[in-house]
């Protein structure tokens, strides 16, 4: 059995960074180091007061320490890690671009008043779960040891659980919409003969290369050997890619 330090070192870089960032954000809130409304999504503050950081920071607050927070963090640790290790193996830039595309899609949806929510981290996590369910549709999932179902139905089962527990369903639903949009553009549309329109931009490859973490096969940018000091760990694994990259 691995120690917590060994487990942390074994995590792939993107999921590790996002999970740790969410944990640190909630920990800082618990210590009363900041007011969460200063990082919440507010288009009025973004455009009138130029508080552009709100477009990013709202994706790192999963709420105060609670069972809801724990479940969402576990989703990152399990489904986000599995995505990064298998279908996105050696495709770190593509995985980063998937999360960026999801965040951009959620920001666009949040511009519609009845879809707005101040913190969209939960929606981004639900997007990750949705994409995982598409990549692993036949995986066997146990819900609290009571119900076993296929991975394809996991987002719907979690949606039903949130309904039972009285949680808001809006962030789950828009997360599923963002996930479906990404999967449609990267898998369904190309398989139907359409053009692959969601190519990872060059600047994302440059960003990942500068970060110095992870691996991107056929990257147009060479990795910066002097970068990547923070959050460094072994992200190598024995998994292989399960889906061929579409022609770009």
PDB file of C-alpha atoms in Angstrom:
ATOM      1  CA  UNK A   1       0.000   0.000   0.000  1.00  0.00           C
ATOM      2  CA  UNK A   2       1.404   3.377  -1.008  1.00  0.00           C
ATOM      3  CA  UNK A   3       1.837   6.231   1.430  1.00  0.00           C
ATOM      4  CA  UNK A   4      -0.042   9.535   0.956  1.00  0.00           C
ATOM      5  CA  UNK A   5       3.183  11.110  -0.325  1.00  0.00           C
ATOM      6  CA  UNK A   6       3.668   8.314  -2.876  1.00  0.00           C
ATOM      7  CA  UNK A   7       0.045   8.624  -3.981  1.00  0.00           C
ATOM      8  CA  UNK A   8       0.447  12.382  -4.419  1.00  0.00           C
ATOM      9  CA  UNK A   9       3.641  11.928  -6.444  1.00  0.00           C
ATOM     10  CA  UNK A  10       1.927   9.360  -8.691  1.00  0.00           C
ATOM     11  CA  UNK A  11      -0.886  11.695  -9.721  1.00  0.00           C
ATOM     12  CA  UNK A  12      -0.807  13.125 -13.253  1.00  0.00           C
ATOM     13  CA  UNK A  13       0.027  16.848 -13.290  1.00  0.00           C
ATOM     14  CA  UNK A  14      -3.176  18.561 -14.419  1.00  0.00           C
ATOM     15  CA  UNK A  15      -5.567  16.710 -12.122  1.00  0.00           C
ATOM     16  CA  UNK A  16      -3.070  17.102  -9.280  1.00  0.00           C
ATOM     17  CA  UNK A  17      -2.795  20.850  -9.837  1.00  0.00           C
ATOM     18  CA  UNK A  18      -6.566  21.365 -10.080  1.00  0.00           C
ATOM     19  CA  UNK A  19      -7.369  19.203  -7.061  1.00  0.00           C
ATOM     20  CA  UNK A  20      -4.714  20.854  -4.893  1.00  0.00           C
ATOM     21  CA  UNK A  21      -5.813  24.328  -6.034  1.00  0.00           C
ATOM     22  CA  UNK A  22      -9.436  23.589  -5.078  1.00  0.00           C
ATOM     23  CA  UNK A  23      -8.329  22.191  -1.718  1.00  0.00           C
ATOM     24  CA  UNK A  24      -6.145  25.217  -0.992  1.00  0.00           C
ATOM     25  CA  UNK A  25      -8.922  27.626  -1.985  1.00  0.00           C
ATOM     26  CA  UNK A  26     -11.386  26.030   0.432  1.00  0.00           C
ATOM     27  CA  UNK A  27      -8.722  25.778   3.144  1.00  0.00           C
ATOM     28  CA  UNK A  28      -8.006  29.502   2.827  1.00  0.00           C
ATOM     29  CA  UNK A  29     -11.727  30.192   3.111  1.00  0.00           C
ATOM     30  CA  UNK A  30     -11.926  28.004   6.230  1.00  0.00           C
ATOM     31  CA  UNK A  31      -9.105  30.073   7.752  1.00  0.00           C
ATOM     32  CA  UNK A  32     -11.015  33.267   6.881  1.00  0.00           C
ATOM     33  CA  UNK A  33      -8.173  34.530   4.707  1.00  0.00           C
ATOM     34  CA  UNK A  34     -10.493  35.987   2.068  1.00  0.00           C
ATOM     35  CA  UNK A  35     -14.109  36.691   1.225  1.00  0.00           C
ATOM     36  CA  UNK A  36     -15.308  34.180  -1.401  1.00  0.00           C
ATOM     37  CA  UNK A  37     -17.424  36.835  -3.069  1.00  0.00           C
ATOM     38  CA  UNK A  38     -14.177  38.517  -4.114  1.00  0.00           C
ATOM     39  CA  UNK A  39     -13.450  35.568  -6.409  1.00  0.00           C
ATOM     40  CA  UNK A  40     -17.033  34.807  -7.493  1.00  0.00           C
ATOM     41  CA  UNK A  41     -18.175  35.189 -11.085  1.00  0.00           C
ATOM     42  CA  UNK A  42     -19.738  38.618 -11.558  1.00  0.00           C
ATOM     43  CA  UNK A  43     -19.895  39.985 -15.084  1.00  0.00           C
ATOM     44  CA  UNK A  44     -20.786  43.412 -13.732  1.00  0.00           C
ATOM     45  CA  UNK A  45     -17.522  43.521 -11.769  1.00  0.00           C
ATOM     46  CA  UNK A  46     -15.583  42.040 -14.690  1.00  0.00           C
ATOM     47  CA  UNK A  47     -16.689  44.640 -17.221  1.00  0.00           C
ATOM     48  CA  UNK A  48     -17.292  47.711 -15.054  1.00  0.00           C
ATOM     49  CA  UNK A  49     -14.471  47.298 -12.518  1.00  0.00           C
ATOM     50  CA  UNK A  50     -12.097  45.236 -14.691  1.00  0.00           C
ATOM     51  CA  UNK A  51     -11.903  42.442 -12.112  1.00  0.00           C
ATOM     52  CA  UNK A  52     -11.020  39.928 -14.796  1.00  0.00           C
ATOM     53  CA  UNK A  53      -9.606  37.408 -12.322  1.00  0.00           C
ATOM     54  CA  UNK A  54     -13.186  36.431 -11.506  1.00  0.00           C
ATOM     55  CA  UNK A  55     -13.390  34.659 -14.872  1.00  0.00           C
ATOM     56  CA  UNK A  56     -10.782  32.188 -13.577  1.00  0.00           C
ATOM     57  CA  UNK A  57     -10.947  32.122  -9.783  1.00  0.00           C
ATOM     58  CA  UNK A  58     -14.601  31.039  -9.624  1.00  0.00           C
ATOM     59  CA  UNK A  59     -13.526  27.652 -11.060  1.00  0.00           C
ATOM     60  CA  UNK A  60     -11.418  26.860  -7.976  1.00  0.00           C
ATOM     61  CA  UNK A  61     -13.979  27.208  -5.188  1.00  0.00           C
ATOM     62  CA  UNK A  62     -15.959  24.036  -4.525  1.00  0.00           C
ATOM     63  CA  UNK A  63     -17.605  25.506  -1.455  1.00  0.00           C
ATOM     64  CA  UNK A  64     -16.799  25.136   2.258  1.00  0.00           C
ATOM     65  CA  UNK A  65     -15.660  21.842   3.755  1.00  0.00           C
ATOM     66  CA  UNK A  66     -18.677  19.552   3.570  1.00  0.00           C
ATOM     67  CA  UNK A  67     -19.741  16.167   2.175  1.00  0.00           C
ATOM     68  CA  UNK A  68     -20.510  17.955  -1.109  1.00  0.00           C
ATOM     69  CA  UNK A  69     -16.964  19.336  -1.243  1.00  0.00           C
ATOM     70  CA  UNK A  70     -15.485  15.908  -0.445  1.00  0.00           C
ATOM     71  CA  UNK A  71     -17.496  14.184  -3.184  1.00  0.00           C
ATOM     72  CA  UNK A  72     -16.445  16.744  -5.803  1.00  0.00           C
ATOM     73  CA  UNK A  73     -12.794  16.467  -4.788  1.00  0.00           C
ATOM     74  CA  UNK A  74     -12.999  12.673  -5.001  1.00  0.00           C
ATOM     75  CA  UNK A  75     -14.438  13.042  -8.508  1.00  0.00           C
ATOM     76  CA  UNK A  76     -11.319  14.948  -9.541  1.00  0.00           C
ATOM     77  CA  UNK A  77      -9.064  12.376  -7.867  1.00  0.00           C
ATOM     78  CA  UNK A  78     -10.808   9.442  -9.522  1.00  0.00           C
ATOM     79  CA  UNK A  79     -12.426  10.416 -12.815  1.00  0.00           C
ATOM     80  CA  UNK A  80     -10.140  13.321 -13.663  1.00  0.00           C
ATOM     81  CA  UNK A  81      -7.069  11.185 -12.966  1.00  0.00           C
ATOM     82  CA  UNK A  82      -8.412   8.248 -15.005  1.00  0.00           C
ATOM     83  CA  UNK A  83      -9.133  10.545 -17.944  1.00  0.00           C
ATOM     84  CA  UNK A  84      -5.648  11.990 -17.812  1.00  0.00           C
ATOM     85  CA  UNK A  85      -4.000   8.579 -17.454  1.00  0.00           C
ATOM     86  CA  UNK A  86      -5.840   6.698 -20.186  1.00  0.00           C
ATOM     87  CA  UNK A  87      -7.549   8.536 -23.083  1.00  0.00           C
ATOM     88  CA  UNK A  88      -5.356  11.601 -22.493  1.00  0.00           C
ATOM     89  CA  UNK A  89      -2.187   9.634 -21.783  1.00  0.00           C
ATOM     90  CA  UNK A  90       0.815  11.573 -23.169  1.00  0.00           C
ATOM     91  CA  UNK A  91      -1.620  14.317 -24.240  1.00  0.00           C
ATOM     92  CA  UNK A  92      -1.253  16.824 -21.424  1.00  0.00           C
ATOM     93  CA  UNK A  93      -1.853  19.862 -23.651  1.00  0.00           C
ATOM     94  CA  UNK A  94      -5.028  18.292 -25.045  1.00  0.00           C
ATOM     95  CA  UNK A  95      -6.297  17.660 -21.513  1.00  0.00           C
ATOM     96  CA  UNK A  96      -5.554  21.238 -20.491  1.00  0.00           C
ATOM     97  CA  UNK A  97      -7.383  22.435 -23.604  1.00  0.00           C
ATOM     98  CA  UNK A  98     -10.388  20.244 -22.752  1.00  0.00           C
ATOM     99  CA  UNK A  99     -10.657  21.938 -19.342  1.00  0.00           C
ATOM    100  CA  UNK A 100     -10.182  25.383 -20.877  1.00  0.00           C
ATOM    101  CA  UNK A 101     -12.857  24.711 -23.488  1.00  0.00           C
ATOM    102  CA  UNK A 102     -15.195  23.504 -20.754  1.00  0.00           C
ATOM    103  CA  UNK A 103     -14.549  26.627 -18.681  1.00  0.00           C
ATOM    104  CA  UNK A 104     -15.144  28.885 -21.678  1.00  0.00           C
ATOM    105  CA  UNK A 105     -18.382  27.061 -22.507  1.00  0.00           C
ATOM    106  CA  UNK A 106     -19.577  27.444 -18.921  1.00  0.00           C
ATOM    107  CA  UNK A 107     -18.728  31.161 -18.904  1.00  0.00           C
ATOM    108  CA  UNK A 108     -20.792  31.643 -22.050  1.00  0.00           C
ATOM    109  CA  UNK A 109     -23.747  29.782 -20.524  1.00  0.00           C
ATOM    110  CA  UNK A 110     -23.394  31.788 -17.301  1.00  0.00           C
ATOM    111  CA  UNK A 111     -23.998  34.963 -19.303  1.00  0.00           C
ATOM    112  CA  UNK A 112     -27.636  33.822 -19.520  1.00  0.00           C
ATOM    113  CA  UNK A 113     -29.189  35.116 -16.267  1.00  0.00           C
ATOM    114  CA  UNK A 114     -31.099  31.968 -15.268  1.00  0.00           C
ATOM    115  CA  UNK A 115     -27.996  29.802 -15.873  1.00  0.00           C
ATOM    116  CA  UNK A 116     -25.656  32.014 -13.851  1.00  0.00           C
ATOM    117  CA  UNK A 117     -24.024  30.701 -10.710  1.00  0.00           C
ATOM    118  CA  UNK A 118     -21.294  32.491  -8.722  1.00  0.00           C
ATOM    119  CA  UNK A 119     -18.948  29.492  -8.577  1.00  0.00           C
ATOM    120  CA  UNK A 120     -18.632  27.069 -11.477  1.00  0.00           C
ATOM    121  CA  UNK A 121     -16.044  24.616 -10.125  1.00  0.00           C
ATOM    122  CA  UNK A 122     -18.790  22.053  -9.516  1.00  0.00           C
ATOM    123  CA  UNK A 123     -19.925  22.385 -13.127  1.00  0.00           C
ATOM    124  CA  UNK A 124     -16.385  21.893 -14.434  1.00  0.00           C
ATOM    125  CA  UNK A 125     -15.989  18.783 -12.283  1.00  0.00           C
ATOM    126  CA  UNK A 126     -19.300  17.462 -13.612  1.00  0.00           C
ATOM    127  CA  UNK A 127     -18.035  18.056 -17.139  1.00  0.00           C
ATOM    128  CA  UNK A 128     -15.026  15.865 -16.308  1.00  0.00           C
ATOM    129  CA  UNK A 129     -17.348  13.141 -15.028  1.00  0.00           C
ATOM    130  CA  UNK A 130     -19.484  13.353 -18.179  1.00  0.00           C
ATOM    131  CA  UNK A 131     -16.487  13.002 -20.514  1.00  0.00           C
ATOM    132  CA  UNK A 132     -15.256  10.090 -18.388  1.00  0.00           C
ATOM    133  CA  UNK A 133     -18.639   8.380 -18.731  1.00  0.00           C
ATOM    134  CA  UNK A 134     -18.350   8.639 -22.519  1.00  0.00           C
ATOM    135  CA  UNK A 135     -14.818   7.274 -22.552  1.00  0.00           C
ATOM    136  CA  UNK A 136     -15.614   4.401 -20.175  1.00  0.00           C
ATOM    137  CA  UNK A 137     -19.286   3.612 -20.910  1.00  0.00           C
ATOM    138  CA  UNK A 138     -19.034  -0.056 -19.855  1.00  0.00           C
ATOM    139  CA  UNK A 139     -17.067   0.423 -16.635  1.00  0.00           C
ATOM    140  CA  UNK A 140     -18.862  -0.956 -13.570  1.00  0.00           C
ATOM    141  CA  UNK A 141     -19.624   1.729 -10.976  1.00  0.00           C
ATOM    142  CA  UNK A 142     -20.977   1.128  -7.474  1.00  0.00           C
ATOM    143  CA  UNK A 143     -23.062   3.892  -5.910  1.00  0.00           C
ATOM    144  CA  UNK A 144     -22.553   3.743  -2.124  1.00  0.00           C
ATOM    145  CA  UNK A 145     -22.321  -0.047  -2.422  1.00  0.00           C
ATOM    146  CA  UNK A 146     -26.061  -0.220  -3.088  1.00  0.00           C
ATOM    147  CA  UNK A 147     -26.483   0.120  -6.847  1.00  0.00           C
ATOM    148  CA  UNK A 148     -24.102  -1.035  -9.574  1.00  0.00           C
ATOM    149  CA  UNK A 149     -24.398   0.524 -12.999  1.00  0.00           C
ATOM    150  CA  UNK A 150     -22.390   1.163 -16.141  1.00  0.00           C
ATOM    151  CA  UNK A 151     -20.150   4.194 -16.399  1.00  0.00           C
ATOM    152  CA  UNK A 152     -22.331   5.685 -19.128  1.00  0.00           C
ATOM    153  CA  UNK A 153     -25.104   6.284 -16.579  1.00  0.00           C
ATOM    154  CA  UNK A 154     -22.888   7.779 -13.851  1.00  0.00           C
ATOM    155  CA  UNK A 155     -23.689  11.475 -14.531  1.00  0.00           C
ATOM    156  CA  UNK A 156     -27.409  10.731 -14.471  1.00  0.00           C
ATOM    157  CA  UNK A 157     -27.090   8.763 -11.235  1.00  0.00           C
ATOM    158  CA  UNK A 158     -25.191  11.640  -9.607  1.00  0.00           C
ATOM    159  CA  UNK A 159     -27.828  14.040 -10.885  1.00  0.00           C
ATOM    160  CA  UNK A 160     -30.532  11.929  -9.259  1.00  0.00           C
ATOM    161  CA  UNK A 161     -28.592  11.829  -5.983  1.00  0.00           C
ATOM    162  CA  UNK A 162     -28.275  15.620  -5.943  1.00  0.00           C
ATOM    163  CA  UNK A 163     -32.014  15.829  -6.504  1.00  0.00           C
ATOM    164  CA  UNK A 164     -32.658  13.482  -3.572  1.00  0.00           C
ATOM    165  CA  UNK A 165     -30.301  15.421  -1.302  1.00  0.00           C
ATOM    166  CA  UNK A 166     -31.875  18.729  -2.250  1.00  0.00           C
ATOM    167  CA  UNK A 167     -28.830  20.179  -4.007  1.00  0.00           C
ATOM    168  CA  UNK A 168     -29.122  22.532  -6.954  1.00  0.00           C
ATOM    169  CA  UNK A 169     -29.175  20.693 -10.267  1.00  0.00           C
ATOM    170  CA  UNK A 170     -28.276  23.660 -12.452  1.00  0.00           C
ATOM    171  CA  UNK A 171     -24.512  23.380 -12.115  1.00  0.00           C
ATOM    172  CA  UNK A 172     -24.678  19.632 -12.817  1.00  0.00           C
ATOM    173  CA  UNK A 173     -26.787  20.124 -15.927  1.00  0.00           C
ATOM    174  CA  UNK A 174     -24.669  22.868 -17.484  1.00  0.00           C
ATOM    175  CA  UNK A 175     -21.571  20.798 -16.731  1.00  0.00           C
ATOM    176  CA  UNK A 176     -23.105  17.912 -18.666  1.00  0.00           C
ATOM    177  CA  UNK A 177     -23.961  20.275 -21.535  1.00  0.00           C
ATOM    178  CA  UNK A 178     -20.345  21.507 -21.664  1.00  0.00           C
ATOM    179  CA  UNK A 179     -19.074  17.922 -21.591  1.00  0.00           C
ATOM    180  CA  UNK A 180     -21.423  16.818 -24.355  1.00  0.00           C
ATOM    181  CA  UNK A 181     -20.445  19.793 -26.513  1.00  0.00           C
ATOM    182  CA  UNK A 182     -16.771  18.911 -26.130  1.00  0.00           C
ATOM    183  CA  UNK A 183     -17.360  15.223 -26.872  1.00  0.00           C
ATOM    184  CA  UNK A 184     -19.543  16.025 -29.873  1.00  0.00           C
ATOM    185  CA  UNK A 185     -16.900  18.298 -31.423  1.00  0.00           C
ATOM    186  CA  UNK A 186     -13.973  15.957 -30.733  1.00  0.00           C
ATOM    187  CA  UNK A 187     -15.519  12.520 -31.305  1.00  0.00           C
ATOM    188  CA  UNK A 188     -19.028  12.394 -32.783  1.00  0.00           C
ATOM    189  CA  UNK A 189     -18.578  15.100 -35.414  1.00  0.00           C
ATOM    190  CA  UNK A 190     -15.246  13.767 -36.767  1.00  0.00           C
ATOM    191  CA  UNK A 191     -16.577  10.182 -36.773  1.00  0.00           C
ATOM    192  CA  UNK A 192     -19.516  11.381 -38.860  1.00  0.00           C
ATOM    193  CA  UNK A 193     -17.098  12.714 -41.453  1.00  0.00           C
ATOM    194  CA  UNK A 194     -16.940  16.265 -40.182  1.00  0.00           C
ATOM    195  CA  UNK A 195     -13.822  18.337 -39.742  1.00  0.00           C
ATOM    196  CA  UNK A 196     -11.958  18.215 -36.437  1.00  0.00           C
ATOM    197  CA  UNK A 197     -12.581  21.797 -35.344  1.00  0.00           C
ATOM    198  CA  UNK A 198     -11.342  21.706 -31.748  1.00  0.00           C
ATOM    199  CA  UNK A 199      -7.612  21.425 -32.363  1.00  0.00           C
ATOM    200  CA  UNK A 200      -5.507  22.319 -29.339  1.00  0.00           C
ATOM    201  CA  UNK A 201      -4.129  25.838 -30.005  1.00  0.00           C
ATOM    202  CA  UNK A 202      -0.411  26.415 -30.320  1.00  0.00           C
ATOM    203  CA  UNK A 203      -0.414  28.750 -27.304  1.00  0.00           C
ATOM    204  CA  UNK A 204      -1.724  25.919 -25.105  1.00  0.00           C
ATOM    205  CA  UNK A 205       1.148  23.717 -26.268  1.00  0.00           C
ATOM    206  CA  UNK A 206       3.536  26.569 -25.423  1.00  0.00           C
ATOM    207  CA  UNK A 207       1.941  27.001 -22.003  1.00  0.00           C
ATOM    208  CA  UNK A 208       2.312  23.300 -21.175  1.00  0.00           C
ATOM    209  CA  UNK A 209       5.864  23.239 -22.507  1.00  0.00           C
ATOM    210  CA  UNK A 210       6.750  26.241 -20.338  1.00  0.00           C
ATOM    211  CA  UNK A 211       5.083  24.578 -17.333  1.00  0.00           C
ATOM    212  CA  UNK A 212       7.363  21.608 -17.879  1.00  0.00           C
ATOM    213  CA  UNK A 213       4.915  18.969 -16.645  1.00  0.00           C
ATOM    214  CA  UNK A 214       3.311  16.048 -18.430  1.00  0.00           C
ATOM    215  CA  UNK A 215       3.919  14.759 -21.955  1.00  0.00           C
ATOM    216  CA  UNK A 216       2.354  15.724 -25.281  1.00  0.00           C
ATOM    217  CA  UNK A 217       3.054  13.433 -28.206  1.00  0.00           C
ATOM    218  CA  UNK A 218       3.680  15.157 -31.548  1.00  0.00           C
ATOM    219  CA  UNK A 219       3.810  18.521 -29.783  1.00  0.00           C
ATOM    220  CA  UNK A 220       4.821  21.447 -32.040  1.00  0.00           C
ATOM    221  CA  UNK A 221       6.633  22.990 -29.056  1.00  0.00           C
ATOM    222  CA  UNK A 222       9.643  21.636 -27.202  1.00  0.00           C
ATOM    223  CA  UNK A 223       9.404  21.325 -23.446  1.00  0.00           C
ATOM    224  CA  UNK A 224      11.293  23.891 -21.374  1.00  0.00           C
ATOM    225  CA  UNK A 225      13.780  21.837 -19.278  1.00  0.00           C
ATOM    226  CA  UNK A 226      14.115  24.624 -16.697  1.00  0.00           C
ATOM    227  CA  UNK A 227      10.386  24.874 -15.972  1.00  0.00           C
ATOM    228  CA  UNK A 228       8.016  22.908 -13.806  1.00  0.00           C
ATOM    229  CA  UNK A 229       9.414  23.167 -10.308  1.00  0.00           C
ATOM    230  CA  UNK A 230       6.086  23.482  -8.472  1.00  0.00           C
ATOM    231  CA  UNK A 231       3.883  20.395  -8.131  1.00  0.00           C
ATOM    232  CA  UNK A 232       6.538  18.241  -9.775  1.00  0.00           C
ATOM    233  CA  UNK A 233       6.042  14.511  -9.393  1.00  0.00           C
ATOM    234  CA  UNK A 234       6.078  11.295 -11.305  1.00  0.00           C
ATOM    235  CA  UNK A 235       3.115  11.191 -13.641  1.00  0.00           C
ATOM    236  CA  UNK A 236       4.220   8.118 -15.548  1.00  0.00           C
ATOM    237  CA  UNK A 237       1.826   5.196 -15.680  1.00  0.00           C
ATOM    238  CA  UNK A 238       1.322   1.855 -17.332  1.00  0.00           C
ATOM    239  CA  UNK A 239      -1.848   2.757 -19.180  1.00  0.00           C
ATOM    240  CA  UNK A 240      -2.113   3.232 -22.894  1.00  0.00           C
ATOM    241  CA  UNK A 241      -4.309   5.509 -24.946  1.00  0.00           C
ATOM    242  CA  UNK A 242      -7.684   3.945 -25.689  1.00  0.00           C
ATOM    243  CA  UNK A 243      -8.816   6.332 -28.386  1.00  0.00           C
ATOM    244  CA  UNK A 244      -6.864   7.381 -31.411  1.00  0.00           C
ATOM    245  CA  UNK A 245      -6.359  11.086 -31.833  1.00  0.00           C
ATOM    246  CA  UNK A 246      -8.428  12.435 -34.771  1.00  0.00           C
ATOM    247  CA  UNK A 247      -6.522  13.717 -37.755  1.00  0.00           C
ATOM    248  CA  UNK A 248      -5.616  17.332 -37.300  1.00  0.00           C
TER     249      UNK A 248
END
